[in-house]
Amino acid sequence: MLSLEAVSAGYHGLAILHELDLTVGEGEIVALVGANGAGKTTTLRTISGMVRPSSGSITFDGRRADGARTSDLVARGLVQVPEDRALFGPLTVEENLRMGGWLRGRDRLDEALAEVHELFPILAERGKQAAETLSGGQQQMLAIGRALMARPKLLMLDEPSTGLSPKLTWAVLDAIKTIRDRGVAVLLVEQNAHQALALADRAYVLESGTSVLSGPGPELARDDRVRAAYLGL
Amino acid sequence: MTATAAEPRATETPLPRLPWNRHLAVLGVLAVVMIPLPLVLPAAQQAVAVRVLIFALMAIGWNVMSGFGGMFRFGHAAYFGIGAYTTARLVAEQGVTPWLGMVLGAVFAAAFAVVIGFFSLRYRLKGAYFALATFAFAEMLRLLATNSDFVNRAVGYNIPLEPESSWAMLQFEPGSPNYVWIVAALTVLAMAASIFFARSRTGQFVQAARDDADAAASVGIPVVRCKLMAMALSAAITAVAGAFYVQYYLFIDPELAFGSGVSIQAILPAVIGGVGTIWGPLIGAAVLGPLSDVTATLLRNPPPGLEFLQGRGGLDVIVYAVLLIVIVLALPQGIYGALRDRWSRR
Amino acid sequence: MSTDTTTAEAVAAEPRDRGRWRRGPYLRIAVTLVLVVAAIVLAYARSGSGTIVMQAIVTGVLVGGVYGLTAMGLTLIFGVLDIVNFAHGAFLALALFVSYWLVSAVGLHPYLALLVCVPAMFGLGVLIQRGVLSRAMGKPLQNQLLITLGISLLIENSLLLFFGADPRSVELPGERGVHILGAVADLSRVLAFLGALVLAGLLFLLLQKTRLGTAIRAVAANDLGAQLVGIDTRRIYAITFAVGTACAGAAGTLLAPLVTIEPHTGALFNIIAFVVVVLGGMGNVVGALVGGILIGLVEQLGALYLPGQSPLLSVFVVFVLVLFLRPQGLFGRSS
Amino acid sequence: GGGAQDRATGDPIKIGSLHPLSGSAAADGQQMENGAKLAVEAVNAAGGIKSLGGAKLELLSADTQGKPEVGQSEAQRIVSEGAVALVGTYQSAVSATVSTVAERNKVPFVIDISSSDSLLSQGYKNVFRIQPSSKVMGTQGAQYLSEVSKAAGKPAAKVAILHEQGPFGTTVKDGFAAEAAKLGMQVVSAVSYDPASVSDFTTQVAAVKASGANVLMVSGYYRDGVLLAQAVKTVKPGLDAVFGVANGAFDVPQFPAEAAGAGDGFFDSNYHFDAKNPETVALAAKFKAAYKAEMRTGAVLSYDAVRVIAAALEKAGKAEPAAVRDAIAQTDLASLIATKGPISFDETGENKNAMPILTQVQGQKVVQVFPADKAEAKPVYPASPGQ
Amino acid sequence: MTLLTVEGVSKSFRGLRAVDDVGFEVTEGSVLGIIGPNGAGKTTLFNVVAGALTPDSGAVHLGGRDITGLPPHRITAAGMARTFQLMKPFVSMSVLDNVAVAVMAGGGSRRTARTVAAEIVERVGLGQWRDQRSDGLPTAALKRLELARALAGRPRVLLLDEVLAGLVPAERAPVMELLEDLRENEGTTLVFVEHIMAAVMRLSDSVLVLDMGRVLTSGPPAEVVRDPRVIEAYLGEEPTGVES
Ligand SMILES: Nc1ncnc2c1ncn2[C@@H]1O[C@H](COP(=O)(O)OP(=O)(O)OP(=O)(O)O)[C@@H](O)[C@H]1O
Ligand SMILES: Nc1ncnc2c1ncn2[C@@H]1O[C@H](COP(=O)(O)OP(=O)(O)OP(=O)(O)O)[C@@H](O)[C@H]1O
Ligand SMILES: [Mg+2]
Ligand SMILES: [Mg+2]
């Protein structure tokens, strides 16, 4: 569904990603782990078209995706929940969600909304509240919910559990599984590498902008190098 | 640190030395270069040079507060006008030396800046709101001056001509190099003040507070006090520009002193040159000051093929406007900012 | 950033004037109204003539409507795109000249000029945003300020070049004095006021009730977020700016019968328009209308208190007071 | 001093013309620039300066943009390019800085328009002015009002004044009020306004109506003049006359059309070109042919200013600023604007014979109505403006 | 000896009681961990204690001195430093200058500030970033920069708002070691907010649990995590086994 081939990218001419290869298959949860600054966020930003790759190619759903604009990629079903959530602070929760369905027909919107409300009931309860007054955890749920409104084929999540209480962390990770079960592929960047690997069908270990290891998630979690470097064990 | 962390980018080097001394050295060289300048420039070019340096002074003043301090002001005319009016009133009505007016004007302007600044910070005005509040104060001064007998209402002041050249009264023969020398000296002083300020404790604190006021306060920086000091210095420098303006043009009225055009003139060179940089305002003034003369000259005697443009009113301003837009678009960091980026890239 | 609760951090930046004007807009509106009534009573005491005060109120409200009208496009651009648009007055002047041309050369009814002027200004807005301003998005305040300043110089002097400097005027057929509550006003001014009401209403509906409006607000709130839901933000920026210039177009047509049309006419309104925008709260079109009326009243009543002082002085005094009491404007949100 | 001495025989003699060709006063500035150009062409066509072997004149034009600093440096430039004299500049603030350049370089400066009284009270030797001073205009305006209203059998008893708040309007008002008191007219109110920001006069005119005045004296500029006419039409204050004094609108050819009938019957006591002078009429025709616009008084003043300089050159026989200055001080030249006599300057540089005349909007046209020797038509009084 | 006392502090935003009558004491040299669900009011509490917000009621004492309502820079001068959950670097400055400014603000002389700052930068492990402008730094480095700046004034009390959030587990270790070192060798008192329970368990002497603005419970970490109310409100039932 998504594949990166020898992608290099960076900021202001400074390369962060070096010839990165990566694939995500239909209905898969793929985790991306790596040290701080390894380039995980940059990878997601590059896939989403916010950073232009300097070389290499990205294909999504059988078509070239590098060079496309972020909003066009969303239309093609490639949706990201960024690190900082990028909510519409002054808009209400419901408006945020409805904006999530910007590209969808008006009629299907209520249906999608109901699905999101089912997944995160709190969002239905707080429908009229301005997004910026939600607590951190609620904001995270709203961000994921908004992304789901676009009915993505591939959902990319950048550190969805950071700053959440343990209880909410479980809830979010649980929701990710539910999302996958509904047939959406997920590319997950997560600091709680332990959980991420446990959850993932496959995982990549990123080091200085290249993938140094990959394989089924639980298998990597048992890899000594990974344990030493990322799990702090 | 783990072995897998991103590659180190900086290797172990001794503490880098800050380039302050280099700035001062450049300033010194510049000062020396300026000395013979008025001797070779014809009188008309000297007038342009003086105008450029007055702009530069205003922009240096603006930059101290709005560039280093990040408090975007749109009302520097207030300080300029206070400097100008203090001098004009003292000279025209009391016959006192303009040097005194310059000093007093700087003091008054600084005091005014501190009072207004205090209230603006106290009520936490920010961004465009702050800019427009400062603008409102400048406008209020203009309207007050226009209607106040104390400063001759809208008539303003004519500075009486001295029969002889006089250092005390700051008046010389037309075309005298002294004018250029004096305003150049004032500019060098203002530059030095700006350099010293930027490297001073307060200057560093103000720059930190510009980046993030909450964080600055949290490390123990008295944010309000530092900002007020920046405002005071900024106002004083700008007031000196006003005082010199009066002495050079020998005339001031409320619009010239407090009009919004004056505020824009303080901002333009700084932005073109590079906001928040040491050299930006000076470079910006040097580029912008003569620009309108150049376009006017060009259109007075248009190059072959463009003769039909000659003598069309407004065309020079159009050319100027287009150049302005192009410069701002092409060099968003300003000229000095762009140069610095290029150097540091290497 | 990988952390949350921007709000909790933003709290630290909020003014500490706890308790003041806290009970939402109703109290604010009530306080404003009380102050306005007090000002009227004082004006009556001072001038001793009911007709004059009535005239001042009617004129103030009508003139204020015009101020609100000129500020509407500005507040939209200011609030959404964060651009301090110095060229707004020049757009207004351009619209005035277009209207003039349509009336004098083509022979349209002055108000029918709207049909041409508004779309034309919309198109110009798209061109300018796409061609020039989009390149300065996200740049600091002062850069955009200088660019719009350049645009305004460009437009004004182009008008000078093409139309010459002679003042022009547009006459409204059937122009006459209209009696309102014992005061009189030009018909064209009353119509301009009504136009301002309609425009404010339309813009309000556009922003609050339509999908496009929600998208505009979304882009204003978070550019990246908007891209991530599939909004073509470039388009929204262009549209928003164009709607702003189209407002200037509408204002220009409505004002044409009221003002002397010169290349610099628009600049006269620029300063007051900025004041109105800040008073009303950035991005708040209804606030702009209310702010405009307030300024109109201050100006007219102020002239009764302080004959001889410029009415602008009272305007600025009120402006600064409001800023200090409510830094986000009368009807703005703290952000 | 200027570089005029460098002039090789056969080179043209340079005269500087400084006007606001762009900016908010561009309309008047361009008129004046064109007037100066026509004067130079006329002198050259008539054989140049004969005492200098038929030397031709050359106009060095500069756009002051209405900015004093620009005016100053442009004046400096023009002087160093060898101009023997300057004309200009419309705005008083610009004239002030140009005056200092003229005085210090000892190059004569003939002001065509700039009304501020302080310009000539500096004791400068090289500054002259053709238009009447604000004070003269105020005083004379009151006299005209008194005479015209008395002659009509409805003497103006109560006058309300509305004036722009700048030095110009204030000085005119002071001169007018003082003279009016002498002539037995009562000034019932004097209200000032800010010409830059005013957008409606209905309240002021309503107040005038309430005050029971029978004449409204107005001193201001063009844009505000048009606004006032609209307000008068709307409020219908029932006055005998709206009487402009040095008003920048009421005697301008476009005014009747722009005010769309609202300005009918408005008087203006102002310096004005002399429409009864055949030379002026010829100039107006020439102006219209060359620039496709109605000639305004400003253009004629600039025309006269250049003629003053040309005459001085003729008399001096030397293209040197100092000689020209001395010759200008001796000027005795018939004027194309309405004056009491030929242009001639007193020791402060003021035109001794400058005077305003009275015009009135009659039948959508501005016509001269007073004094009798300048009148094209009889004054209509009471004029019942706005009815 | 009690160093920091917070008594009955409350703070509301437009009717919402973000912090409601919260009080606690911290003895010199000890470590207090604060946990609680998102939106419980932890950051707001920090803002009140550090002077960024004025409390509606209640008082804060530092070393016996009433510091309630003092401006933040005075509180810092009194010996308390804090970090921000949402990192706030001085973006136009290098990492070193960020810290050097803080050293100067803490009273250091201008001449030695950079030398002192360089030591701190090394100590928090930012050496490799030292001369880089702080705006392009990765999260981990920014978190450390927050810490470095707070250390510059040699505070007696350090308030840390989620300094470990966003760090991968392996990178948390050196920071935790640093905090332990501060406490052992310099006697610095620590108050920290953290969601990473492993760190809370390892570092704190006692734990304060906030929920909906109020104190839910407090006590030694091992006891607190067994409290059913804490599990219900905050910890939840972990589906796959506790992370170490
Ligand atoms: N806007 C930017 N400008 C310049 N450099 C950047 C920018 N954003 C990130 N970088 C650099 O790119 C590198 C990789 O950053 P990235 O955010 O992709 O890492 P990450 O793996 O997501 O780390 P973290 O776990 O801290 O989120 C870092 O060294 C960072 O300094
Ligand atoms: N400016 C504000 N306006 C309204 N409510 C606010 C504001 N700031 C914070 N709040 C609310 O106050 C409550 C406490 O917020 P706070 O940031 O202190 O929580 P926290 O415990 O730090 O949460 P987290 O663990 O997510 O960081 C939340 O409900 C939040 O929505
Ligand atoms: Mg990241
Ligand atoms: Mg928090």
PDB file of N, CA and C and ligand atoms in Angstrom, chain C residues 4-5, chain E residues 42-43 85 161-162, ligand 4:
ATOM      1  N   ASP C   4       1.437  18.310  25.232  1.00  0.00           N
ATOM      2  CA  ASP C   4       0.051  18.726  25.061  1.00  0.00           C
ATOM      3  C   ASP C   4      -0.262  20.035  25.764  1.00  0.00           C
ATOM      4  N   THR C   5      -1.522  20.241  25.953  1.00  0.00           N
ATOM      5  CA  THR C   5      -2.070  21.378  26.682  1.00  0.00           C
ATOM      6  C   THR C   5      -1.381  22.686  26.374  1.00  0.00           C
TER       7      THR C   5
ATOM      8  N   LYS E  42      -2.123  19.653  36.975  1.00  0.00           N
ATOM      9  CA  LYS E  42      -0.731  19.590  37.412  1.00  0.00           C
ATOM     10  C   LYS E  42       0.069  20.792  36.897  1.00  0.00           C
ATOM     11  N   THR E  43      -0.065  21.055  35.613  1.00  0.00           N
ATOM     12  CA  THR E  43       0.680  22.179  35.049  1.00  0.00           C
ATOM     13  C   THR E  43       0.187  23.501  35.633  1.00  0.00           C
ATOM     14  N   GLN E  85       6.491  22.221  30.256  1.00  0.00           N
ATOM     15  CA  GLN E  85       6.025  21.011  29.587  1.00  0.00           C
ATOM     16  C   GLN E  85       6.124  21.192  28.075  1.00  0.00           C
ATOM     17  N   ASP E 161       8.301  19.764  34.720  1.00  0.00           N
ATOM     18  CA  ASP E 161       7.014  19.382  34.144  1.00  0.00           C
ATOM     19  C   ASP E 161       7.238  18.445  32.962  1.00  0.00           C
ATOM     20  N   GLU E 162       7.095  17.162  33.196  1.00  0.00           N
ATOM     21  CA  GLU E 162       7.228  16.138  32.153  1.00  0.00           C
ATOM     22  C   GLU E 162       8.512  16.277  31.341  1.00  0.00           C
TER      23      GLU E 162
HETATM   24 MG    MG F   4       0.491  19.445  32.100  1.00  0.00          MG
END
